[in-house]
Tab-separated table of C-alpha atoms in Angstrom:
chain	number	residue	atom	x	y	z
A	26	MET	CA	89.875	-88.906	-62.503
A	27	SER	CA	86.943	-86.587	-63.101
A	28	ARG	CA	83.825	-87.303	-61.051
A	29	THR	CA	81.459	-85.063	-63.002
A	30	PRO	CA	78.020	-86.733	-63.189
A	31	ALA	CA	77.056	-88.127	-66.595
A	32	ARG	CA	74.409	-86.227	-68.555
A	33	PHE	CA	72.489	-88.466	-70.913
A	34	ASP	CA	71.825	-86.867	-74.298
A	35	ARG	CA	68.928	-88.830	-75.766
A	36	GLY	CA	69.289	-87.092	-79.134
A	37	HIS	CA	72.875	-88.272	-79.626
A	38	THR	CA	72.072	-91.859	-78.686
A	39	ASP	CA	68.927	-91.872	-80.823
A	40	ASP	CA	71.112	-90.832	-83.756
A	41	LEU	CA	73.614	-93.568	-82.883
A	42	LEU	CA	70.838	-96.160	-83.107
A	43	SER	CA	69.996	-94.862	-86.586
A	44	PHE	CA	73.688	-94.941	-87.538
A	45	LEU	CA	74.097	-98.549	-86.366
A	46	ALA	CA	71.035	-99.599	-88.349
A	47	ALA	CA	72.273	-97.749	-91.444
A	48	GLY	CA	75.710	-99.430	-91.312
A	49	PRO	CA	75.294	-103.187	-91.934
A	50	SER	CA	78.594	-103.143	-93.858
A	51	PRO	CA	81.663	-100.871	-93.802
A	52	TYR	CA	80.540	-99.442	-97.153
A	53	HIS	CA	77.186	-98.447	-95.707
A	54	ALA	CA	78.829	-97.040	-92.572
A	55	VAL	CA	81.071	-94.666	-94.529
A	56	ALA	CA	78.098	-93.641	-96.678
A	57	ALA	CA	76.173	-92.780	-93.495
A	58	ALA	CA	79.161	-90.800	-92.184
A	59	ALA	CA	79.516	-89.002	-95.511
A	60	GLU	CA	75.845	-88.022	-95.404
A	61	ARG	CA	76.401	-86.350	-92.027
A	62	LEU	CA	79.570	-84.652	-93.269
A	63	GLU	CA	77.772	-83.289	-96.332
A	64	LYS	CA	75.021	-81.824	-94.144
A	65	ALA	CA	77.745	-80.063	-92.150
A	66	GLY	CA	79.188	-78.455	-95.301
A	67	PHE	CA	82.024	-80.883	-96.050
A	68	ARG	CA	82.682	-81.791	-99.683
A	69	GLN	CA	84.095	-84.947	-101.181
A	70	VAL	CA	87.453	-84.786	-102.949
A	71	ARG	CA	88.678	-87.575	-105.182
A	72	GLU	CA	92.124	-89.057	-104.896
A	73	THR	CA	92.549	-88.938	-108.678
A	74	ASP	CA	91.949	-85.170	-108.801
A	75	ALA	CA	94.377	-82.344	-108.026
A	76	TRP	CA	93.737	-80.876	-104.580
A	77	ASP	CA	93.710	-77.194	-103.750
A	78	GLY	CA	94.695	-75.507	-100.516
A	79	SER	CA	91.328	-73.966	-99.770
A	80	SER	CA	89.905	-73.908	-96.269
A	81	GLY	CA	86.822	-75.809	-95.187
A	82	GLY	CA	85.724	-79.386	-94.687
A	83	LYS	CA	86.757	-82.162	-97.075
A	84	TYR	CA	86.627	-85.936	-97.119
A	85	VAL	CA	87.919	-88.908	-99.115
A	86	LEU	CA	86.061	-92.198	-99.530
A	87	ARG	CA	87.871	-95.390	-100.440
A	88	GLY	CA	85.912	-98.620	-100.117
A	89	GLY	CA	84.976	-99.049	-96.464
A	90	ALA	CA	87.211	-96.217	-95.239
A	91	VAL	CA	86.695	-92.469	-94.891
A	92	ILE	CA	89.232	-89.746	-94.079
A	93	ALA	CA	87.695	-86.328	-93.343
A	94	TRP	CA	89.373	-83.096	-92.244
A	95	TYR	CA	88.650	-79.418	-91.747
A	96	VAL	CA	91.182	-76.731	-92.742
A	97	PRO	CA	90.578	-73.500	-90.773
A	98	GLU	CA	91.121	-70.102	-92.354
A	99	GLY	CA	94.774	-69.109	-92.266
A	100	ALA	CA	96.111	-72.612	-91.529
A	101	GLU	CA	99.832	-72.827	-92.254
A	102	PRO	CA	101.339	-75.708	-94.235
A	103	HIS	CA	103.029	-76.938	-91.042
A	104	THR	CA	99.859	-76.719	-88.899
A	105	PRO	CA	99.602	-79.993	-86.918
A	106	PHE	CA	96.632	-82.345	-87.088
A	107	ARG	CA	94.381	-83.620	-84.335
A	108	ILE	CA	93.131	-87.051	-85.409
A	109	VAL	CA	90.308	-89.275	-84.193
A	110	GLY	CA	91.003	-92.806	-85.442
A	111	ALA	CA	88.426	-95.598	-85.654
A	112	HIS	CA	87.421	-98.572	-87.781
A	113	THR	CA	84.285	-99.418	-89.729
A	114	ASP	CA	84.394	-103.231	-89.882
A	115	SER	CA	82.992	-105.800	-87.459
A	116	PRO	CA	83.306	-109.596	-87.214
A	117	ASN	CA	80.659	-111.425	-89.206
A	118	LEU	CA	80.016	-114.052	-91.886
A	119	ARG	CA	80.975	-113.057	-95.432
A	120	VAL	CA	79.835	-114.560	-98.715
A	121	LYS	CA	82.332	-116.680	-100.639
A	122	PRO	CA	83.121	-116.181	-104.360
A	123	LEU	CA	80.983	-119.224	-105.293
A	124	PRO	CA	78.097	-118.680	-102.894
A	125	ASP	CA	75.448	-121.161	-104.004
A	126	SER	CA	75.548	-124.408	-102.045
A	127	GLY	CA	73.289	-126.807	-100.186
A	128	ALA	CA	72.559	-130.382	-99.193
A	129	HIS	CA	69.590	-132.737	-98.643
A	130	GLY	CA	67.049	-130.387	-100.171
A	131	TRP	CA	68.257	-127.280	-98.300
A	132	ARG	CA	69.545	-124.315	-100.266
A	133	GLN	CA	72.447	-122.624	-98.500
A	134	ILE	CA	74.922	-119.762	-98.936
A	135	ALA	CA	78.638	-120.483	-98.586
A	136	VAL	CA	80.204	-118.056	-96.122
A	137	GLU	CA	83.641	-117.385	-94.668
A	138	VAL	CA	84.216	-116.269	-91.067
A	139	TYR	CA	85.541	-112.696	-90.927
A	140	GLY	CA	87.496	-111.591	-87.864
A	141	GLY	CA	87.307	-112.988	-84.339
A	142	THR	CA	83.573	-113.401	-84.141
A	143	LEU	CA	81.700	-115.202	-81.366
A	144	LEU	CA	80.336	-117.919	-83.619
A	145	ASN	CA	77.506	-119.046	-81.342
A	146	THR	CA	75.913	-115.580	-81.481
A	147	TRP	CA	75.151	-116.102	-85.185
A	148	LEU	CA	73.143	-119.275	-84.553
A	149	ASP	CA	69.343	-119.262	-84.848
A	150	ARG	CA	69.307	-115.552	-85.619
A	151	ASP	CA	67.420	-113.957	-88.528
A	152	LEU	CA	70.037	-112.527	-90.867
A	153	GLY	CA	70.009	-110.052	-93.728
A	154	LEU	CA	72.656	-109.546	-96.380
A	155	ALA	CA	74.459	-106.315	-97.218
A	156	GLY	CA	77.546	-104.975	-98.949
A	157	ARG	CA	78.487	-103.709	-102.382
A	158	LEU	CA	77.984	-104.983	-105.905
A	159	THR	CA	80.461	-104.191	-108.662
A	160	LEU	CA	78.923	-103.896	-112.096
A	161	ARG	CA	80.306	-104.834	-115.484
A	162	ASP	CA	81.163	-101.193	-116.236
A	163	GLY	CA	83.231	-100.893	-113.031
A	164	THR	CA	80.706	-98.859	-111.053
A	165	GLU	CA	79.598	-99.932	-107.589
A	166	GLN	CA	76.210	-100.077	-105.926
A	167	LEU	CA	75.339	-100.673	-102.287
A	168	ILE	CA	72.876	-103.424	-101.472
A	169	ASN	CA	71.038	-104.090	-98.201
A	170	VAL	CA	68.483	-106.854	-97.877
A	171	ASP	CA	67.384	-105.854	-94.394
A	172	ARG	CA	64.843	-108.568	-93.697
A	173	PRO	CA	65.005	-112.209	-92.566
A	174	LEU	CA	66.768	-113.933	-95.446
A	175	LEU	CA	69.294	-116.321	-93.916
A	176	ARG	CA	69.619	-118.429	-90.780
A	177	VAL	CA	72.351	-120.656	-89.327
A	178	PRO	CA	70.303	-123.387	-87.601
A	179	GLN	CA	71.761	-124.983	-84.492
A	180	LEU	CA	71.585	-128.736	-83.946
A	181	ALA	CA	68.731	-129.708	-81.615
A	182	ILE	CA	69.706	-130.737	-78.081
A	183	HIS	CA	68.158	-134.176	-78.711
A	184	LEU	CA	70.940	-134.800	-81.257
A	185	ASP	CA	73.709	-133.331	-79.086
A	186	ARG	CA	72.980	-134.109	-75.435
A	187	GLN	CA	76.319	-132.636	-74.273
A	188	VAL	CA	75.859	-129.238	-75.955
A	189	ASN	CA	75.378	-127.376	-72.664
A	190	GLU	CA	78.682	-128.759	-71.399
A	191	GLY	CA	80.533	-127.129	-74.271
A	192	LEU	CA	79.425	-126.129	-77.761
A	193	LYS	CA	82.000	-126.860	-80.451
A	194	LEU	CA	81.412	-125.347	-83.882
A	195	ASP	CA	83.317	-126.279	-87.021
A	196	ARG	CA	83.682	-123.060	-89.035
A	197	GLN	CA	83.384	-124.900	-92.346
A	198	LYS	CA	80.634	-127.410	-91.604
A	199	HIS	CA	78.415	-125.732	-89.032
A	200	MET	CA	78.272	-122.035	-90.012
A	201	GLN	CA	76.693	-122.208	-93.479
A	202	PRO	CA	73.260	-120.493	-93.411
A	203	VAL	CA	70.133	-121.778	-95.110
A	204	TRP	CA	67.940	-119.559	-97.262
A	205	GLY	CA	65.436	-121.899	-98.831
A	206	LEU	CA	64.451	-125.320	-100.094
A	207	GLY	CA	65.036	-127.022	-103.413
A	208	GLU	CA	67.835	-127.709	-105.820
A	209	VAL	CA	70.949	-125.545	-105.763
A	210	GLY	CA	71.217	-123.299	-108.811
A	211	GLU	CA	74.521	-121.749	-109.803
A	212	GLY	CA	74.229	-117.956	-109.786
A	213	ASP	CA	70.959	-117.923	-107.803
A	214	LEU	CA	72.147	-115.545	-105.081
A	215	ILE	CA	73.568	-112.925	-107.415
A	216	ARG	CA	70.511	-113.055	-109.679
A	217	PHE	CA	68.358	-112.540	-106.589
A	218	LEU	CA	70.436	-109.518	-105.530
A	219	GLU	CA	70.340	-108.057	-109.049
A	220	GLN	CA	66.570	-108.232	-108.860
A	221	GLU	CA	66.554	-106.676	-105.373
A	222	ALA	CA	68.736	-103.802	-106.571
A	223	GLY	CA	66.782	-103.240	-109.785
A	224	LEU	CA	69.741	-104.234	-111.951
A	225	ALA	CA	69.757	-106.048	-115.269
A	226	ARG	CA	70.442	-109.759	-115.118
A	227	GLY	CA	74.130	-110.506	-115.588
A	228	SER	CA	75.249	-106.943	-114.790
A	229	VAL	CA	76.987	-107.859	-111.496
A	230	THR	CA	80.495	-109.247	-111.913
A	231	GLY	CA	81.921	-108.701	-108.419
A	232	TRP	CA	80.629	-108.546	-104.859
A	233	ASP	CA	81.634	-107.969	-101.238
A	234	LEU	CA	78.718	-109.239	-99.160
A	235	MET	CA	78.194	-109.996	-95.488
A	236	THR	CA	75.497	-111.086	-93.082
A	237	HIS	CA	73.928	-108.916	-90.407
A	238	SER	CA	71.319	-109.362	-87.719
A	239	VAL	CA	68.044	-107.745	-88.767
A	240	GLU	CA	66.979	-107.125	-85.158
A	241	PRO	CA	67.207	-103.328	-84.781
A	242	PRO	CA	69.350	-101.644	-82.101
A	243	ALA	CA	67.343	-100.623	-79.064
A	244	TYR	CA	67.401	-99.222	-75.553
A	245	LEU	CA	67.445	-101.929	-72.906
A	246	GLY	CA	66.670	-102.188	-69.206
A	247	ARG	CA	64.101	-100.968	-66.734
A	248	ASP	CA	65.275	-97.368	-67.063
A	249	ARG	CA	66.488	-97.645	-70.686
A	250	GLU	CA	70.003	-96.942	-69.404
A	251	LEU	CA	71.631	-99.491	-71.747
A	252	VAL	CA	71.821	-99.888	-75.504
A	253	ALA	CA	71.876	-103.254	-77.287
A	254	GLY	CA	72.781	-103.447	-80.936
A	255	PRO	CA	75.068	-104.716	-83.661
A	256	ARG	CA	78.487	-103.423	-84.735
A	257	MET	CA	79.069	-101.213	-81.687
A	258	ASP	CA	82.663	-102.316	-82.142
A	259	ASN	CA	83.394	-99.944	-83.678
A	260	LEU	CA	80.621	-97.821	-85.166
A	261	ILE	CA	80.182	-96.137	-81.771
A	262	SER	CA	83.554	-94.475	-82.409
A	263	VAL	CA	82.894	-93.721	-86.085
A	264	HIS	CA	79.629	-92.022	-85.141
A	265	ALA	CA	81.178	-90.112	-82.215
A	266	GLY	CA	84.165	-89.085	-84.355
A	267	THR	CA	81.906	-87.794	-87.112
A	268	ALA	CA	79.862	-85.793	-84.595
A	269	ALA	CA	83.036	-84.414	-82.982
A	270	LEU	CA	84.580	-83.381	-86.311
A	271	THR	CA	81.475	-81.537	-87.494
A	272	ALA	CA	81.150	-79.832	-84.092
A	273	ALA	CA	84.819	-78.772	-84.168
A	274	ALA	CA	84.433	-77.429	-87.710
A	275	ALA	CA	81.501	-75.287	-86.571
A	276	SER	CA	83.291	-73.992	-83.474
A	277	GLY	CA	85.353	-71.310	-85.233
A	278	ASP	CA	88.883	-70.653	-84.016
A	279	LEU	CA	91.057	-73.793	-84.284
A	280	SER	CA	94.765	-74.179	-83.633
A	281	TYR	CA	94.922	-77.604	-85.285
A	282	ILE	CA	93.432	-79.304	-88.330
A	283	PRO	CA	90.849	-81.767	-86.976
A	284	VAL	CA	90.684	-85.143	-88.754
A	285	LEU	CA	88.506	-88.253	-88.690
A	286	ALA	CA	90.226	-91.413	-89.954
A	287	ALA	CA	87.892	-94.424	-90.068
A	288	PHE	CA	89.571	-97.512	-91.537
A	289	ASP	CA	88.382	-100.894	-92.751
A	290	HIS	CA	89.878	-104.335	-91.960
A	291	GLU	CA	90.925	-103.672	-88.354
A	292	GLU	CA	89.353	-106.956	-87.303
A	293	ASN	CA	91.756	-108.961	-89.465
A	294	GLY	CA	94.991	-107.022	-89.024
A	295	SER	CA	94.551	-103.729	-90.940
A	296	GLN	CA	96.735	-104.870	-93.840
A	297	SER	CA	94.898	-103.511	-96.861
A	298	ASP	CA	94.673	-100.360	-98.968
A	299	THR	CA	91.807	-99.226	-96.726
A	300	GLY	CA	93.310	-100.466	-93.456
A	301	ALA	CA	95.328	-98.519	-90.909
A	302	GLU	CA	98.534	-100.255	-91.965
A	303	GLY	CA	98.080	-99.023	-95.533
A	304	PRO	CA	99.205	-95.639	-96.879
A	305	LEU	CA	95.799	-93.936	-96.988
A	306	LEU	CA	96.040	-91.704	-93.905
A	307	GLY	CA	99.634	-90.651	-94.553
A	308	SER	CA	98.845	-89.885	-98.173
A	309	VAL	CA	95.830	-87.711	-97.299
A	310	LEU	CA	97.661	-85.746	-94.604
A	311	GLU	CA	100.717	-85.249	-96.793
A	312	ARG	CA	98.647	-84.074	-99.752
A	313	SER	CA	96.833	-81.628	-97.472
A	314	VAL	CA	100.197	-80.146	-96.443
A	315	PHE	CA	101.413	-79.913	-100.033
A	316	ALA	CA	98.110	-78.455	-101.288
A	317	ARG	CA	98.612	-75.556	-98.864
A	318	GLY	CA	102.023	-74.828	-100.380
A	319	GLY	CA	104.062	-76.931	-97.963
A	320	ASN	CA	107.161	-79.020	-98.571
A	321	VAL	CA	108.812	-82.041	-96.945
A	322	GLU	CA	109.996	-79.910	-94.027
A	323	ASP	CA	106.454	-78.630	-93.420
A	324	ARG	CA	105.161	-82.186	-93.544
A	325	ALA	CA	107.707	-83.286	-90.923
A	326	ARG	CA	106.808	-80.342	-88.670
A	327	ALA	CA	103.082	-81.018	-89.010
A	328	PHE	CA	103.440	-84.723	-88.207
A	329	ALA	CA	105.731	-84.019	-85.250
A	330	GLY	CA	103.021	-81.883	-83.631
A	331	THR	CA	100.145	-84.241	-84.458
A	332	ILE	CA	98.251	-86.323	-81.900
A	333	CYS	CA	95.811	-89.163	-82.598
A	334	LEU	CA	93.131	-90.529	-80.289
A	335	SER	CA	92.563	-94.099	-81.490
A	336	SER	CA	88.978	-94.754	-80.395
A	337	ASP	CA	87.812	-98.359	-80.181
A	338	THR	CA	85.599	-100.265	-77.789
A	339	GLY	CA	87.017	-101.935	-74.679
A	340	HIS	CA	85.788	-104.366	-72.071
A	341	ALA	CA	83.397	-103.294	-69.331
A	342	VAL	CA	83.655	-105.400	-66.189
A	343	HIS	CA	81.432	-108.453	-66.649
A	344	PRO	CA	79.226	-109.180	-63.611
A	345	ASN	CA	79.377	-112.951	-64.226
A	346	TYR	CA	83.110	-113.139	-64.999
A	347	SER	CA	84.755	-110.407	-62.916
A	348	GLU	CA	87.759	-112.671	-62.254
A	349	ARG	CA	88.743	-112.276	-65.934
A	350	HIS	CA	89.445	-108.572	-65.398
A	351	ASP	CA	92.300	-106.785	-63.650
A	352	PRO	CA	91.051	-106.384	-60.055
A	353	THR	CA	92.083	-102.724	-59.829
A	354	HIS	CA	90.828	-101.655	-63.297
A	355	LEU	CA	87.115	-102.399	-63.629
A	356	PRO	CA	85.445	-100.061	-66.159
A	357	ARG	CA	81.698	-99.710	-65.719
A	358	ALA	CA	78.944	-98.923	-68.184
A	359	ASN	CA	77.974	-95.221	-68.101
A	360	GLY	CA	81.207	-94.423	-66.289
A	361	GLY	CA	82.568	-92.453	-69.228
A	362	PRO	CA	85.123	-93.321	-71.922
A	363	ILE	CA	88.101	-95.509	-71.063
A	364	LEU	CA	91.823	-94.938	-71.452
A	365	LYS	CA	93.368	-98.198	-72.714
A	366	VAL	CA	96.870	-99.037	-71.481
A	367	ASN	CA	99.262	-101.898	-72.261
A	368	VAL	CA	102.989	-101.545	-71.599
A	369	ASN	CA	103.765	-104.080	-74.347
A	370	GLN	CA	102.340	-101.646	-76.899
A	371	ARG	CA	99.212	-103.541	-77.803
A	372	TYR	CA	97.790	-100.100	-77.048
A	373	ALA	CA	99.823	-96.989	-77.861
A	374	THR	CA	99.023	-95.006	-74.704
A	375	ASP	CA	101.852	-93.645	-72.557
A	376	GLY	CA	101.960	-91.130	-69.704
A	377	SER	CA	102.025	-88.066	-71.962
A	378	GLY	CA	99.087	-89.444	-73.918
A	379	ARG	CA	97.205	-89.992	-70.690
A	380	ALA	CA	97.642	-86.293	-69.931
A	381	VAL	CA	96.229	-85.319	-73.339
A	382	PHE	CA	93.150	-87.466	-72.823
A	383	ALA	CA	92.668	-86.277	-69.245
A	384	ALA	CA	92.817	-82.650	-70.397
A	385	ALA	CA	90.181	-83.258	-73.088
A	386	CYS	CA	87.841	-84.972	-70.622
A	387	GLU	CA	88.355	-82.227	-68.063
A	388	LYS	CA	87.585	-79.550	-70.638
A	389	ALA	CA	84.416	-81.408	-71.672
A	390	GLY	CA	83.336	-82.152	-68.086
A	391	VAL	CA	83.351	-85.867	-68.898
A	392	PRO	CA	84.183	-88.654	-66.396
A	393	TRP	CA	86.685	-91.229	-67.602
A	394	GLN	CA	88.073	-94.622	-66.605
A	395	THR	CA	91.171	-96.740	-67.215
A	396	PHE	CA	91.348	-100.222	-68.731
A	397	VAL	CA	94.283	-102.624	-68.294
A	398	SER	CA	94.076	-106.339	-69.085
A	399	ASN	CA	94.457	-109.005	-66.440
A	400	ASN	CA	98.104	-110.141	-66.592
A	401	ALA	CA	96.956	-113.725	-67.136
A	402	MET	CA	94.911	-112.755	-70.211
A	403	PRO	CA	96.310	-111.861	-73.643
A	404	CYS	CA	95.538	-108.295	-74.650
A	405	GLY	CA	93.814	-107.322	-77.876
A	406	THR	CA	95.061	-104.469	-80.023
A	407	THR	CA	93.790	-101.613	-82.185
A	408	ILE	CA	94.811	-99.253	-84.961
A	409	GLY	CA	96.642	-97.184	-82.320
A	410	PRO	CA	100.074	-98.869	-82.346
A	411	ILE	CA	99.886	-99.196	-86.142
A	412	THR	CA	99.194	-95.470	-86.566
A	413	ALA	CA	101.980	-94.537	-84.181
A	414	ALA	CA	104.555	-96.808	-85.829
A	415	ARG	CA	103.636	-96.169	-89.458
A	416	HIS	CA	103.382	-92.384	-89.310
A	417	GLY	CA	105.453	-91.438	-86.268
A	418	ILE	CA	102.370	-89.815	-84.743
A	419	ARG	CA	101.834	-89.706	-80.987
A	420	THR	CA	98.796	-91.899	-80.370
A	421	VAL	CA	96.530	-92.592	-77.398
A	422	ASP	CA	94.107	-95.536	-77.215
A	423	ILE	CA	90.654	-94.846	-75.788
A	424	GLY	CA	87.053	-95.995	-76.302
A	425	VAL	CA	83.734	-97.004	-74.782
A	426	ALA	CA	83.429	-99.970	-72.409
A	427	ILE	CA	81.011	-102.626	-73.679
A	428	LEU	CA	79.910	-106.197	-72.997
A	429	SER	CA	79.618	-109.024	-75.555
A	430	MET	CA	82.393	-107.660	-77.755
A	431	HIS	CA	82.482	-109.406	-81.164
A	432	SER	CA	79.001	-110.797	-80.672
A	433	ALA	CA	76.376	-110.331	-83.369
A	434	ARG	CA	74.758	-108.021	-80.812
A	435	GLU	CA	76.705	-106.024	-78.224
A	436	LEU	CA	75.801	-103.966	-75.129
A	437	CYS	CA	76.881	-100.571	-73.768
A	438	GLY	CA	75.703	-97.842	-71.417
A	439	ALA	CA	73.358	-95.336	-73.051
A	440	ASP	CA	75.310	-92.345	-71.674
A	441	ASP	CA	78.757	-93.417	-72.844
A	442	PRO	CA	78.504	-92.722	-76.603
A	443	HIS	CA	77.618	-89.071	-75.957
A	444	LEU	CA	80.308	-88.728	-73.298
A	445	LEU	CA	82.843	-90.084	-75.795
A	446	ALA	CA	81.682	-87.618	-78.469
A	447	ASN	CA	82.024	-84.721	-76.024
A	448	ALA	CA	85.568	-85.760	-75.085
A	449	LEU	CA	86.528	-86.137	-78.749
A	450	THR	CA	85.090	-82.706	-79.557
A	451	ALA	CA	87.099	-81.113	-76.760
A	452	PHE	CA	90.234	-82.880	-78.049
A	453	LEU	CA	89.728	-81.670	-81.630
A	454	GLU	CA	89.004	-78.113	-80.513
A	455	SER	CA	91.954	-77.844	-78.082
């Protein structure tokens, strides 16, 4: 393991804070990534158009997913890809199709729990509302009400004297936020959002909306050596992957085609047209091969030489619950990115993948750590095994170690995001 001292890049982490704030929904996150790609000279291509084999940076947007790649001059049809995989979604509360509800003079919004969220972290927190609106003509518009609008009020301790011995929340009864007083009016929420977005009344016919904490991300601690913020799982990786791809594209001589694949719906199984289990990544890579004059044989050769680093957050050792971790694998904040290993293939890493990651970190001068779950604890999973199985691509699971994973507000070391970006850049440029 490398022991190179960490070098904190304040500029990278400052930009991460801006990226976290700009991404209250997967749709906003991919828009923020696309803005950075455009500034680096990438251009959007549409799936419904014919693609050409020209060199340069390109990207595809589909809902809450973005696939971006850079074709160097002289790339052959069978040139392999180097992929950074990530996901754009985070656990939260999402608005139901009939949102207007309430009781006893309180106006409320009906929400559904998305992903494996820590429910208690959404209590007594000022919440905004963000997502996308679909208009009557089929066009879409992003919406972000980034101010205190909603709140899920907790029951007072006087009415639940045993709450500190164990809080039990019913997802249906206890997680519905309030947003005002008075009689419930059908269509109130959507009319409010139409007004917020400057749209004509009745123009919105579809919506994908979710809550977010309006407290901004921030440095934390005496020496500002930590970062607290929302959606670190997994916008840290989306941001680092975007930075790595644009840096690789600007580096010049490349032996591979570097790719960023940021999917939606990882937190609920990845089974969607924008999730890692869908055909999006395979379709984009295959079309890139064919656009450069390749055939099925070239596609097979390219995929056989391709490697993916699936970058997602992992668990830093918790100072109050260290017994929940494997005693010989205790990742620390600001210790560098982690290699995630599980022999039952909840992570896709094997020994050869470990060597790839170690080489990238060594090239970048980045320290790194290893994460393995305690044998008595079930292990989570990522897009890594899905990518490996669906596309036959060698995949390695890595990430940044954090605390409070799946909370409305998570915590990481301030050095680690930049260290991850440096390792990813070295991987894409190798």
